[in-house]
Coordinates of C-alpha atoms in Angstrom, one line a residue:
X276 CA -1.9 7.7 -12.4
X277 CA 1.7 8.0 -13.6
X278 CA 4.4 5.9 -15.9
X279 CA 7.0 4.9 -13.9
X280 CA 9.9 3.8 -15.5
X281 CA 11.6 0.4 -14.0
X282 CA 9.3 -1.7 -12.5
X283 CA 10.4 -5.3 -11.7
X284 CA 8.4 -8.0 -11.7
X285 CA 4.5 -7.9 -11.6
X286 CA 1.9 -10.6 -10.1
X287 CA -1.9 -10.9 -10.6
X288 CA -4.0 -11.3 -7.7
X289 CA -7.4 -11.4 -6.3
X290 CA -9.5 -9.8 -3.4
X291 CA -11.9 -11.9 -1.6
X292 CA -15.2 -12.2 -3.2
X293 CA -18.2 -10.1 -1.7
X294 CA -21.6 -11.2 -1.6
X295 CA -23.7 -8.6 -3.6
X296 CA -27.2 -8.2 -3.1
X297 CA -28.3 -6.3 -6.4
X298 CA -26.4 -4.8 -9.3
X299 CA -29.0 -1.7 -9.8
X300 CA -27.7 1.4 -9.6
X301 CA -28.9 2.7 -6.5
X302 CA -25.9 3.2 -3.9
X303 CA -27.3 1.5 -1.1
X304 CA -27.0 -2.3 -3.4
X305 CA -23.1 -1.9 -3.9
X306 CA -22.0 1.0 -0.8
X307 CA -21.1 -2.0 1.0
X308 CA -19.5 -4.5 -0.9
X309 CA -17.7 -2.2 -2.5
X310 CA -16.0 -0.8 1.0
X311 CA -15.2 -4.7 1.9
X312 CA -12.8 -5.3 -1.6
X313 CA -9.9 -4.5 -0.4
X314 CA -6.5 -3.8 -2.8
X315 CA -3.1 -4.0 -0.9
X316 CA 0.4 -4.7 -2.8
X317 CA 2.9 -4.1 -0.1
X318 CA 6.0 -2.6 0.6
X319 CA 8.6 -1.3 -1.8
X320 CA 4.9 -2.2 -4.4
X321 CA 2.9 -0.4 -7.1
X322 CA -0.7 -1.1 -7.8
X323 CA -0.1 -2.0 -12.1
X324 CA -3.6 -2.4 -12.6
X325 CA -6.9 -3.6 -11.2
X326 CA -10.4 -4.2 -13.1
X327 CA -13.6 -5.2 -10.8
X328 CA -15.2 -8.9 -11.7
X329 CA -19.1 -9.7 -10.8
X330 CA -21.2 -12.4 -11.5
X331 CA -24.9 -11.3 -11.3
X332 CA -26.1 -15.0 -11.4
X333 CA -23.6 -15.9 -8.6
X334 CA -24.6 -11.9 -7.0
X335 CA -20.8 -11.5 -6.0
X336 CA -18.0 -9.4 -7.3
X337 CA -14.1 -8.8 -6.3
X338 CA -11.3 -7.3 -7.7
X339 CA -8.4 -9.1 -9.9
X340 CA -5.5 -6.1 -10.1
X341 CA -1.6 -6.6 -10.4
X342 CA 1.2 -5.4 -7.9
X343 CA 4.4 -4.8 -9.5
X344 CA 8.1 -4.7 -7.9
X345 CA 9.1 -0.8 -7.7
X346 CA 12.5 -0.5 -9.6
X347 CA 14.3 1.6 -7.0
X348 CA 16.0 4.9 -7.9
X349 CA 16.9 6.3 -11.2
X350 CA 20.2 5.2 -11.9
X351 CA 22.9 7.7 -14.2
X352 CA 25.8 6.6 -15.8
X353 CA 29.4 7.8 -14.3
X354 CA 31.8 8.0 -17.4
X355 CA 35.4 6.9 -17.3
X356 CA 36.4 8.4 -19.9
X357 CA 36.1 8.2 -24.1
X358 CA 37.0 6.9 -27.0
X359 CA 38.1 9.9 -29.4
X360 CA 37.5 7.6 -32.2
X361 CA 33.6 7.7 -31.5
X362 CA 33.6 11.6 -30.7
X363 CA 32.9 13.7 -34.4
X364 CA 33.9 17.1 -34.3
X365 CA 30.9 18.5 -34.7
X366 CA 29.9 16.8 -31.5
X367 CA 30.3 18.8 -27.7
X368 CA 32.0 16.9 -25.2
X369 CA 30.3 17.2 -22.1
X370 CA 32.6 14.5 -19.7
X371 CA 33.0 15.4 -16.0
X372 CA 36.6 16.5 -15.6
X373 CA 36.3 16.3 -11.7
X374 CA 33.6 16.5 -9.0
X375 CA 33.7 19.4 -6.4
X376 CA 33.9 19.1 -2.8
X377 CA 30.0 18.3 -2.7
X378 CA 30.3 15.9 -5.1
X379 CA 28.9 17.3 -7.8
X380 CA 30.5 16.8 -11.3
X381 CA 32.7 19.3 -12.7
X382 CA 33.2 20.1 -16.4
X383 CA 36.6 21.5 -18.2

């Protein structure tokens, strides 16, 4: 898991409902279904969240989870310049005077 910063739009969604023959514990009642729920958000995607849904009258289950929109790359500000007005003395001014040959910023 992680926190990524900038995701765009999110949508909730559903897998396709499994049958499920028991809800007990042993591995051989939910090996199978579980294998079948599938969870796919596509490309340029990130999986928000998911939580698993049963009915143990119905003796199905599935999976409602939420794709979200990846935001893209970071994105920095390029400064133009100041306003001395806003810069105290006490403050360090740290603006790019110029970027080398690599394109890297330069400071005076």
């Amino acid at each position: 898991c992680s926190k990524i910063g900038g995701l765009g739009a999110c949508f909730d969604y559903y897998s396709a409902q499994v049958d499920v023959p028991s809800f007990g514990q042993e591995k051989a009642h939910w090996s199978k279904p579980m294998r079948m729920l599938t969870v796919t958000c596509g490309h340029n995607s990130v999986l928000g969240g998911f939580h698993f849904e049963f009915s143990e009258g119905g003796r199905w289950g599935r999976v409602r989870y939420q794709c979200c929109k990846a935001g893209g790359a970071p994105v920095t500000f390029d400064p133009r310049g100041q306003l001395s007005q806003l810069v105290s003395p006490f403050d360090g001014t740290y603006c790019p005077t110029a970027r080398d040959a690599s394109g890297r910023p330069q400071y005076g």
